[in-house]
Coordinates of C-alpha atoms and ligand atoms in Angstrom, one line a residue:
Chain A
X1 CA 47.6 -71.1 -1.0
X2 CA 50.9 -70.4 0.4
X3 CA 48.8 -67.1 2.5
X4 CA 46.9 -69.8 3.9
X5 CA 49.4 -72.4 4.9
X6 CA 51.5 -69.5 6.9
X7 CA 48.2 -69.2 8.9
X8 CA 48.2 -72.4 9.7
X9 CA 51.5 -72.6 10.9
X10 CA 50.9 -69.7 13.5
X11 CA 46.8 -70.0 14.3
X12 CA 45.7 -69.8 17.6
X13 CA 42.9 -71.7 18.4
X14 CA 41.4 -68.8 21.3
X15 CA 43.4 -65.3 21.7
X16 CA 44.8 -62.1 20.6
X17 CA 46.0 -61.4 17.1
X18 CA 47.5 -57.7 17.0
X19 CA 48.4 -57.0 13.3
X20 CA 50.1 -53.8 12.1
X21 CA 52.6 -52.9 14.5
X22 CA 55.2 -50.7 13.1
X23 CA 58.6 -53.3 13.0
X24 CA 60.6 -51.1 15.1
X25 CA 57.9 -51.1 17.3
X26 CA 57.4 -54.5 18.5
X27 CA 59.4 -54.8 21.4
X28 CA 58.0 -51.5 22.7
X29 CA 54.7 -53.4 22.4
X30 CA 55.6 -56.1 24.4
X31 CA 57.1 -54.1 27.0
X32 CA 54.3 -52.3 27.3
X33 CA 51.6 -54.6 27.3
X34 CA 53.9 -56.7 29.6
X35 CA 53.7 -59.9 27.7
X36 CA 57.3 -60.7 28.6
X37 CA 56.0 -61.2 32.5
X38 CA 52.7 -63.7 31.6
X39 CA 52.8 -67.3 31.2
X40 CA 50.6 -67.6 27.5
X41 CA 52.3 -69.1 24.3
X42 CA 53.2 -66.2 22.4
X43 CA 54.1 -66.1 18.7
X44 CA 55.5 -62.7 16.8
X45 CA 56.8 -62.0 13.2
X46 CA 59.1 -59.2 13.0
X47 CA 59.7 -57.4 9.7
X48 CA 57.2 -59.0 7.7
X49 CA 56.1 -57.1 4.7
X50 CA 52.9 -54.8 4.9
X51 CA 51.6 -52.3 2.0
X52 CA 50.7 -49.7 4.8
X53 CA 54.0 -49.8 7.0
X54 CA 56.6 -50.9 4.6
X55 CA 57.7 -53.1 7.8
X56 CA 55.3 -54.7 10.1
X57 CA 55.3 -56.7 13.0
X58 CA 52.5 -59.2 14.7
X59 CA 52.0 -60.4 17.7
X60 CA 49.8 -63.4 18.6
X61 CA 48.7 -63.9 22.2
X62 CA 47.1 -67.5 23.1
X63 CA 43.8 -67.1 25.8
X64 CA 44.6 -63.6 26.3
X65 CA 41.6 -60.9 25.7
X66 CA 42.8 -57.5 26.4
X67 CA 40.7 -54.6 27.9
X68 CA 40.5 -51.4 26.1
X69 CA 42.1 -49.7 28.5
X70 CA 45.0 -52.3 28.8
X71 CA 45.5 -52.4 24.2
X72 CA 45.0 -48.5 24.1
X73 CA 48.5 -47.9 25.8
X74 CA 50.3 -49.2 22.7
X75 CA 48.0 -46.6 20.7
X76 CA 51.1 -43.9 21.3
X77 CA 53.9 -46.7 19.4
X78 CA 51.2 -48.7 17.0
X79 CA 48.7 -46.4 16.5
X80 CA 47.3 -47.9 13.4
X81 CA 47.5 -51.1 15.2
X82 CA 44.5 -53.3 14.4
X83 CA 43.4 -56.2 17.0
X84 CA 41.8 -59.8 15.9
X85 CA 40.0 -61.6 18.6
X86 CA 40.1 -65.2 17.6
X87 CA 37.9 -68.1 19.4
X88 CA 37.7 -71.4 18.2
X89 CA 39.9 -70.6 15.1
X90 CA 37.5 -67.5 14.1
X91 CA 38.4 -64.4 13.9
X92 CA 35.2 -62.9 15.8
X93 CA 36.1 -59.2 16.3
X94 CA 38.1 -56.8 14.6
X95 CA 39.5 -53.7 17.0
X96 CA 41.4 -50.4 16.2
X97 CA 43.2 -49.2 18.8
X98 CA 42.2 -45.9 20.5
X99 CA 44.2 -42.9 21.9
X100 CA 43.7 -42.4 25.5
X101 CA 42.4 -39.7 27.5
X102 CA 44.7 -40.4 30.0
X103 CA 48.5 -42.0 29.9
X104 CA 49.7 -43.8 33.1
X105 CA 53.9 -44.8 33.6
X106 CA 54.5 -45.5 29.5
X107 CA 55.8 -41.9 28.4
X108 CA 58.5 -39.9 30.3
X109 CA 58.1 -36.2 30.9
X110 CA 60.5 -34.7 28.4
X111 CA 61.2 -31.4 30.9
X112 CA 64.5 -32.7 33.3
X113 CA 63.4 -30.0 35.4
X114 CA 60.0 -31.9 36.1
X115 CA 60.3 -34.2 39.8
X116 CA 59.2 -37.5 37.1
X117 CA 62.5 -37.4 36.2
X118 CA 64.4 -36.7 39.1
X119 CA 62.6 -38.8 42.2
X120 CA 61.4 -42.4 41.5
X121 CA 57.2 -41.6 40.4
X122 CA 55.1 -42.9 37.8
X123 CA 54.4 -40.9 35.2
X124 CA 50.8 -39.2 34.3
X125 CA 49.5 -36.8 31.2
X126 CA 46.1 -35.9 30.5
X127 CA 46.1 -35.7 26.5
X128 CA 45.4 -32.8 25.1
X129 CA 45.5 -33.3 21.4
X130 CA 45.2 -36.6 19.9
X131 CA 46.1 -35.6 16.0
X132 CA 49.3 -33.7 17.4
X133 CA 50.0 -36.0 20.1
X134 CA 50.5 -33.2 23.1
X135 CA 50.5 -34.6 26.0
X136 CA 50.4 -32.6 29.3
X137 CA 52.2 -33.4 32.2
X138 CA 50.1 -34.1 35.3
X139 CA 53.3 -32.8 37.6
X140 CA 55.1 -29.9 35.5
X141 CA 52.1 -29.3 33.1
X142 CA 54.4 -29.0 30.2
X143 CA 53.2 -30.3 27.0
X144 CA 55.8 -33.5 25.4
X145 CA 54.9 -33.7 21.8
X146 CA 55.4 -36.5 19.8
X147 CA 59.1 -35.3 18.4
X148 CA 59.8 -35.6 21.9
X149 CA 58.3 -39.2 22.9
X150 CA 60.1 -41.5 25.1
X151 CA 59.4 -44.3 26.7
X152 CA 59.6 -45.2 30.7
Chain B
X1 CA 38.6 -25.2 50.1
X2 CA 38.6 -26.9 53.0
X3 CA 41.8 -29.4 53.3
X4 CA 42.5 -29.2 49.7
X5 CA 45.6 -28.4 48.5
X6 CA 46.7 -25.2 46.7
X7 CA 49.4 -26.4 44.3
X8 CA 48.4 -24.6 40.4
X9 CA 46.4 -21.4 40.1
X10 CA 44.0 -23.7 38.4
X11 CA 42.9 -25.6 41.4
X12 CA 40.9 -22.7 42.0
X13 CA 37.3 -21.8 40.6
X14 CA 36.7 -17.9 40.0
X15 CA 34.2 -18.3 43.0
X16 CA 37.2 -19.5 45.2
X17 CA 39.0 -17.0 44.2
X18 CA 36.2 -14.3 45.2
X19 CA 36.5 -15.6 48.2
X20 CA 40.0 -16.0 49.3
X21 CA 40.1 -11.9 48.6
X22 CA 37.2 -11.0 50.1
X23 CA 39.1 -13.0 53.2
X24 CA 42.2 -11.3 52.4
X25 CA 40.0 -8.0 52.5
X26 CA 38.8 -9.0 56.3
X27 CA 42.5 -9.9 57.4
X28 CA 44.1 -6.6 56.1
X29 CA 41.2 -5.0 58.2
X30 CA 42.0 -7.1 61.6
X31 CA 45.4 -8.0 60.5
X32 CA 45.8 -9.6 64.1
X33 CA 43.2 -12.8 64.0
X34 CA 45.2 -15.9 65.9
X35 CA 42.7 -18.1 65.2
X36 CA 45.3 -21.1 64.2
X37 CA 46.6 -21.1 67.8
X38 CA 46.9 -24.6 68.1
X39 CA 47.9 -25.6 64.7
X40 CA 51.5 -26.2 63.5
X41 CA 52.8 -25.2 60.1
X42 CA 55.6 -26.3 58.5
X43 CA 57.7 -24.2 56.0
X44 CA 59.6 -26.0 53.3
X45 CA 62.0 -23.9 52.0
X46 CA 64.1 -26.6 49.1
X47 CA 65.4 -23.7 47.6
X48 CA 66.1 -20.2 49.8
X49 CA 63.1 -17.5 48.6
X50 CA 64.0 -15.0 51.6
X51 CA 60.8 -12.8 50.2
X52 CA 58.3 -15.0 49.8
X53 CA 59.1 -17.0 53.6
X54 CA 59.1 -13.8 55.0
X55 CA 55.7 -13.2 53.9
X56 CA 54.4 -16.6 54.6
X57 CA 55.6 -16.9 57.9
X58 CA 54.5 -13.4 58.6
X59 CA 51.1 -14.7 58.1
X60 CA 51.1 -18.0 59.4
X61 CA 52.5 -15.7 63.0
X62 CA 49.9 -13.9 62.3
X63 CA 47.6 -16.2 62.6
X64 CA 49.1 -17.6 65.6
X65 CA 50.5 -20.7 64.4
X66 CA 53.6 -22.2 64.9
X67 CA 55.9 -22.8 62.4
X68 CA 58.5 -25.6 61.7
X69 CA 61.0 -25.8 58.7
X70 CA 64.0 -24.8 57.4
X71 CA 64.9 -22.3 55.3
X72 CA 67.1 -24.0 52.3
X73 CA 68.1 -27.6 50.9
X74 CA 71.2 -27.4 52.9
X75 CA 69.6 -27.4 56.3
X76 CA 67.6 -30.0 55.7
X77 CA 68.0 -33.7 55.3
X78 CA 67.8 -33.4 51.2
X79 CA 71.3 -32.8 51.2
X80 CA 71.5 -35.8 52.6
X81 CA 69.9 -37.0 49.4
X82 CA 66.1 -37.5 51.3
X83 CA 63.6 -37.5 48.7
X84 CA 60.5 -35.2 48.6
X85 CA 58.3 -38.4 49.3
X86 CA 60.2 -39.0 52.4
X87 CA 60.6 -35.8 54.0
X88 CA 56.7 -34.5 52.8
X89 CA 55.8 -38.1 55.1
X90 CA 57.7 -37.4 58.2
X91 CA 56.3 -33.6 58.0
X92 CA 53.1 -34.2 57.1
X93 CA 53.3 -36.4 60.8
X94 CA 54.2 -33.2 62.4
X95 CA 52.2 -30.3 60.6
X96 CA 48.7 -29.5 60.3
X97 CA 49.3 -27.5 56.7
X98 CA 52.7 -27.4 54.7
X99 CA 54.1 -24.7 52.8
X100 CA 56.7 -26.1 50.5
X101 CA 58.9 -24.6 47.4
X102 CA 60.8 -26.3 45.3
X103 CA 63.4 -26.0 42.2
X104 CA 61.8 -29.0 40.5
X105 CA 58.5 -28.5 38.6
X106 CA 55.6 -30.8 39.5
X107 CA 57.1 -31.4 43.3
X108 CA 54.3 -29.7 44.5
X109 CA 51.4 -31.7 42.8
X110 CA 53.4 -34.6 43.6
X111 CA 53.7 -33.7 47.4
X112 CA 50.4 -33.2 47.6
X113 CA 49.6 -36.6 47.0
X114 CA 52.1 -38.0 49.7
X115 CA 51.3 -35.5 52.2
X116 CA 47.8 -36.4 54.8
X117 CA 47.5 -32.8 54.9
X118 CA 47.3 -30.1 52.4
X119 CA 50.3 -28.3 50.8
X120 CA 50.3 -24.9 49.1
X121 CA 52.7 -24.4 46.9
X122 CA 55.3 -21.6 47.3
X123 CA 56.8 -22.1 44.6
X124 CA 57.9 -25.1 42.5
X125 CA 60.4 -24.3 39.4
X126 CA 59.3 -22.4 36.5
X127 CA 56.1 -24.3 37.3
X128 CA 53.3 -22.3 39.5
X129 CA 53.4 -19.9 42.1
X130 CA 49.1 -19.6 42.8
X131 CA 49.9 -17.4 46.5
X132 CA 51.7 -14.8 43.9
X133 CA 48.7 -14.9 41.6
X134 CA 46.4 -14.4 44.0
X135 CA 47.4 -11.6 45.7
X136 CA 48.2 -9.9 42.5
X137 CA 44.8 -10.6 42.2
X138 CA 44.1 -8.8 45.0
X139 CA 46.3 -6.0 44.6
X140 CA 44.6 -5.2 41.0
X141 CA 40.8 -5.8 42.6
X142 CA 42.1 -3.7 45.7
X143 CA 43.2 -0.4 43.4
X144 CA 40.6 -1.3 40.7
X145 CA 37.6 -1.8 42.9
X146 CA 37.2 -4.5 40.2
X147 CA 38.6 -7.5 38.3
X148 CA 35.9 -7.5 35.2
X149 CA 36.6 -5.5 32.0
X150 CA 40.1 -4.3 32.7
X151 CA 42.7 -3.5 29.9
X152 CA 46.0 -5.2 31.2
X153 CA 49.7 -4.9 29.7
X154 CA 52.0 -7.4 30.3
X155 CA 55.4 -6.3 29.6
X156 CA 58.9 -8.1 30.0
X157 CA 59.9 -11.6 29.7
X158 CA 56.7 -13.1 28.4
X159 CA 58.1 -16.4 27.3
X160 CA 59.2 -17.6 30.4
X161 CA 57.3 -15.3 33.5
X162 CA 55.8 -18.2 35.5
X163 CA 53.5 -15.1 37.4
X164 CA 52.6 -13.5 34.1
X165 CA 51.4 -17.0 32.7
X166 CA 49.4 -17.9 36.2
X167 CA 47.4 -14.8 36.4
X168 CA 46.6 -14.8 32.7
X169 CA 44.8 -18.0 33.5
X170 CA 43.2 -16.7 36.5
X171 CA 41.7 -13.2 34.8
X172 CA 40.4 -14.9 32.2
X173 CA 37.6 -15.6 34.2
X174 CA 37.0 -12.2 34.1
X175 CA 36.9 -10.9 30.5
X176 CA 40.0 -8.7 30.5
X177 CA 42.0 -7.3 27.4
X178 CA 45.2 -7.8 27.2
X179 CA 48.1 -6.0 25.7
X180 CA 51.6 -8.5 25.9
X181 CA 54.6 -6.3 25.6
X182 CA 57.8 -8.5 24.8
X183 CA 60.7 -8.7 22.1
X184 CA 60.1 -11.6 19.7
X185 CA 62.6 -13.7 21.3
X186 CA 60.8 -13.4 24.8
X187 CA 57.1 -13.1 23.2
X188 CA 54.0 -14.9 25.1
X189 CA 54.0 -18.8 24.1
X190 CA 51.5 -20.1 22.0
X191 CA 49.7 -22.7 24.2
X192 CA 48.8 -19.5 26.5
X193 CA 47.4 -17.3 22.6
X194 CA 45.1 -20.6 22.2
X195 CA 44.2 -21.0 25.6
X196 CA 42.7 -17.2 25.5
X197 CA 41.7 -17.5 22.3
X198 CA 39.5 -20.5 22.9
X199 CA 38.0 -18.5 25.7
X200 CA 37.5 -15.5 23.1
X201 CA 39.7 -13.0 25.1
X202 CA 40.7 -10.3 23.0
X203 CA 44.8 -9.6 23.2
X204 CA 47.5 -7.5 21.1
X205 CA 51.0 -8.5 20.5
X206 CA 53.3 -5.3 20.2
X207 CA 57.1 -5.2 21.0
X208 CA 57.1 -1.3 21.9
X209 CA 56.0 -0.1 25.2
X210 CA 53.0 2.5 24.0
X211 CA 49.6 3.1 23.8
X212 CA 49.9 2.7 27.7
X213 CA 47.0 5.3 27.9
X214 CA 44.9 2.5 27.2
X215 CA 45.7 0.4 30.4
X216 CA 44.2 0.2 34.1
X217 CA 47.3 -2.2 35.4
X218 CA 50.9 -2.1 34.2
X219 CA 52.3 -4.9 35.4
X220 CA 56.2 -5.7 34.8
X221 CA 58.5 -8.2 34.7
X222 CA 62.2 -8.8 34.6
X223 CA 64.0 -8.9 31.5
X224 CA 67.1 -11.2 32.1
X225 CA 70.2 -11.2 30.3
X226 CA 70.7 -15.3 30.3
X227 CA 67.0 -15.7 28.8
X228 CA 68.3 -14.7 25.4
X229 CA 70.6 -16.9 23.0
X230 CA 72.5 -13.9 21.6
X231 CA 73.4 -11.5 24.5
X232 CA 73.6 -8.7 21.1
X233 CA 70.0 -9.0 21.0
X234 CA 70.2 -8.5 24.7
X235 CA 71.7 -5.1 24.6
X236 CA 69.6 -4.0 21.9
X237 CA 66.4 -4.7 23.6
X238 CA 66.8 -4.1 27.3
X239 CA 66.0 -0.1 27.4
X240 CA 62.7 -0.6 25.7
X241 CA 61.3 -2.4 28.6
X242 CA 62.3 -0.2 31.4
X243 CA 60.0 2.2 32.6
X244 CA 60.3 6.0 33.6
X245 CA 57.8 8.2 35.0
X246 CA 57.5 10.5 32.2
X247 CA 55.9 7.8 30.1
X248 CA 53.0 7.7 32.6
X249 CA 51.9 11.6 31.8
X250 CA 49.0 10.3 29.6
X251 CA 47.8 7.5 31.0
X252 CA 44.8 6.5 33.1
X253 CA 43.9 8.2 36.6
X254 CA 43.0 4.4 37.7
X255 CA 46.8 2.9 36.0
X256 CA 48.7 1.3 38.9
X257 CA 52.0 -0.3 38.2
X258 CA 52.4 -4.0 39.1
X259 CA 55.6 -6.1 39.8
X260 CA 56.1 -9.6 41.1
X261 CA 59.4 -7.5 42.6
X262 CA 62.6 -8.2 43.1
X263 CA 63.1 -5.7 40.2
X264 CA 66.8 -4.8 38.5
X265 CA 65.9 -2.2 36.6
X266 CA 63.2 -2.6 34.6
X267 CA 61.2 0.0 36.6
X268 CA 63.4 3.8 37.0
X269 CA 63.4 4.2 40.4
X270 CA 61.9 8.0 39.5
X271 CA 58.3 5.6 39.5
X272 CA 58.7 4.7 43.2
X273 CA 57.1 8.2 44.0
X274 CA 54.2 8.5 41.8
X275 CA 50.6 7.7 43.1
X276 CA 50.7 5.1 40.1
X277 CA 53.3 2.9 41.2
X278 CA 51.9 0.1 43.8
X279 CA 54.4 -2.6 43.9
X280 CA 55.2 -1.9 47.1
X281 CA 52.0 -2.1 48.2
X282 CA 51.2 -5.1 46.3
X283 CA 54.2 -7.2 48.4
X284 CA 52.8 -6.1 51.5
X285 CA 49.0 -7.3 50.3
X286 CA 50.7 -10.8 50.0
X287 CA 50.6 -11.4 53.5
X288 CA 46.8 -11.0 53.8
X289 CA 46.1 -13.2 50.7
X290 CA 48.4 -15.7 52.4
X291 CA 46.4 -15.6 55.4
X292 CA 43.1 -15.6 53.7
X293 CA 44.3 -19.3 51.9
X294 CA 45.9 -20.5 55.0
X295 CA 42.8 -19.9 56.8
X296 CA 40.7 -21.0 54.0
X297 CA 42.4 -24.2 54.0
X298 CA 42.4 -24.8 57.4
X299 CA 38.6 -24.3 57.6
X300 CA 38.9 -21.5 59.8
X301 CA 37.0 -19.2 57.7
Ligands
ZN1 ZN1 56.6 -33.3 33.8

């Protein structure tokens, strides 16, 4: 009852529910997906209890339906990450989120000798192995591993 | 080729390849082929390489092209704290082709998206350095008559030899065997063992220089003292990777010795007279392959 009843409180009638975002994640998320820049009502819980993370996070994004290639950048911070499309109350689709093939301005080269990191240019890797995270640089061709992730 | 830039070894199909050395083949013939007469080329020098402008603009004269440039950073508006983008715009204004080299890695891909004409890359960081691939290419086809089925041995600074890495990628289009010759701390990185062994390229690991009877191209590196975190380990290894003539005796008629050159020491200079030795030879074939992808580029050929 009380599961129910914290629903209610935060439902969105048409939108975006992303669930399972690791807690210290969640303003990564929103950064990325830009959701501090657009004018929808947004709702999040931070640090909310979760079996599988220990911590959790959730977004909940009114009359906003992502494209696949817009929800798989978070797939590098929240990559278990699940996605609840919700219209008229309903949650009509469930979606996992995807490693890219490609990964456009969200990950900085981690070689200072590469020009990304010297001269103002958005940063591009081709992904080379999605288990291991290794992403290769499209400008120095080094490989940044996920020991070595940063953000832009 | 035509109007595409030359930035990573990889750019290149083994086809392409084939043909920028059989070009290179028809320049060293006619050596004297202005056919760019009208054409302007400008030579980015971002970090002084006296050798490798030398040999560019050697070919680019030979061509008859003029050239534009400068020669390092602090002739040139960077010091002035210009970025690449800006300066590669105002150029590419000017130039009909740019050759540019660069201390950071990647400047080269990234001026080849800025510039409106094509860039070859002379150079950028540890990155790439295709023109030096190729015409070690050419060099080891040239003495060869070949580049399928060779035995090659890599020897030196394996770890972080931008030339050894580039034209291990560019023979493996043409099943070779290769021997890397390195001490542990300097060995061959691991992205390059998967990437041959994915491509089911046989290769030995051996930190000794033997079984050289084996080989049909030597080709050295530098060892540097500053590569290694314990200069001890420097002074313990550096002999073993310095070659002398009398280790040639057994080896193969067809062996030539390759170097990317300048050398220190790692070849005795009591090599320099053997038939075996080509490094010489191999800087001079530079200018041909250099005009073979200028004029490749340029659609001339
Ligand atoms: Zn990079």
């Amino acid at each position: 009852m009380t599961q129910h009843k914290q629903l209610q409180v935060s439902a969105i009638e048409n939108g975006t529910v992303i669930d399972h975002i690791p807690a210290e994640s969640l303003f990564v998320v929103i950064n990325i997906l830009g959701l501090d820049t657009i004018p929808n009502q947004i709702t999040f819980g931070a640090n909310l209890d979760s079996r599988k993370l220990g911590k959790k996070a959730i977004i909940k994004v009114s009359d906003k339906f992502f494209e696949d290639s817009e929800i798989n950048k978070i797939s590098l911070v929240a990559p278990h990450a699940k996605l609840n499309i919700i219209r008229d109350y309903e949650v009509v689709e469930k979606r996992d989120v995807e490693i890219p093939d490609e990964i456009i301005g969200i990950v900085k080269c981690f070689n200072p000798k590469c020009i990304t990191n010297n001269e103002f240019i958005k940063t591009r890797f081709r992904v080379e192995d999605k288990n291991d995270l290794m992403l290769k640089c499209h400008y120095c061709e080094k490989i940044t591993s996920r020991s070595e992730l940063k953000m832009v | 080729m035509k109007n595409k830039s030359l930035v990573s070894i990889s750019d290149y199909s083994r086809d392409e390849i084939l043909h920028i050395l059989e070009l290179a083949a028809h320049f060293e013939a006619n050596p004297n082929q202005p056919v760019m007469r009208d054409k302007v080329v400008a030579s980015l020098f971002f970090e002084p390489s006296t050798r490798t402008r030398l040999s560019f603009e050697t070919a680019i004269n030979r061509l008859g092209a003029r050239v534009i440039g400068f020669s390092d950073s602090a002739s040139s508006s960077t010091s002035k704290g210009e970025t690449v983008k800006d300066t590669i715009k105002m150029v590419s204004n000017y130039a009909d082709l740019i050759v540019m080299r660069h201390p950071l890695e990647g400047s080269a891909r990234y001026a080849s998206e800025q510039a409106d004409v094509p860039v070859i890359n002379a150079g950028d960081g540890a990155n790439q350095h295709p023109t030096q691939t190729l015409l070690d290419l050419y060099s080891i086809q040239k003495t060869q008559g070949t580049l399928e089925n060779l035995t090659v041995f890599m020897v030196g600074d394996l770890k972080y030899g931008r030339t050894v890495h580039s034209l291990l990628m560019a023979l493996s289009h043409f099943n070779p065997r290769f021997h890397f010759v390195a001490p542990a701390e300097l060995a061959i990185p691991k992205e390059y063992k998967i990437f041959l062994e994915k491509k089911n390229i046989a290769f030995v690991e051996q930190t000794e220089m033997n079984n050289l009877d084996k080989a049909d191209i030597l080709y050295m590196t530098r060892v540097q003292k500053e590569r290694f975190s314990d200069p001890m380990e420097y002074e313990r290894v550096k002999n073993a990777y310095v070659l002398k003539n009398a280790m040639l005796a057994n080896t193969k008629e067809n062996l030539r010795v390759l170097h990317p050159l300048p050398r220190v020491n790692e070849i005795h200079t009591d090599v320099d007279a053997s038939p075996k030795a080509y490094y010489f030879k191999q800087a001079e074939n530079g200018v041909y392959t250099r005009m073979a992808i200028i004029a490749a580029i340029m659609g001339l050929k």
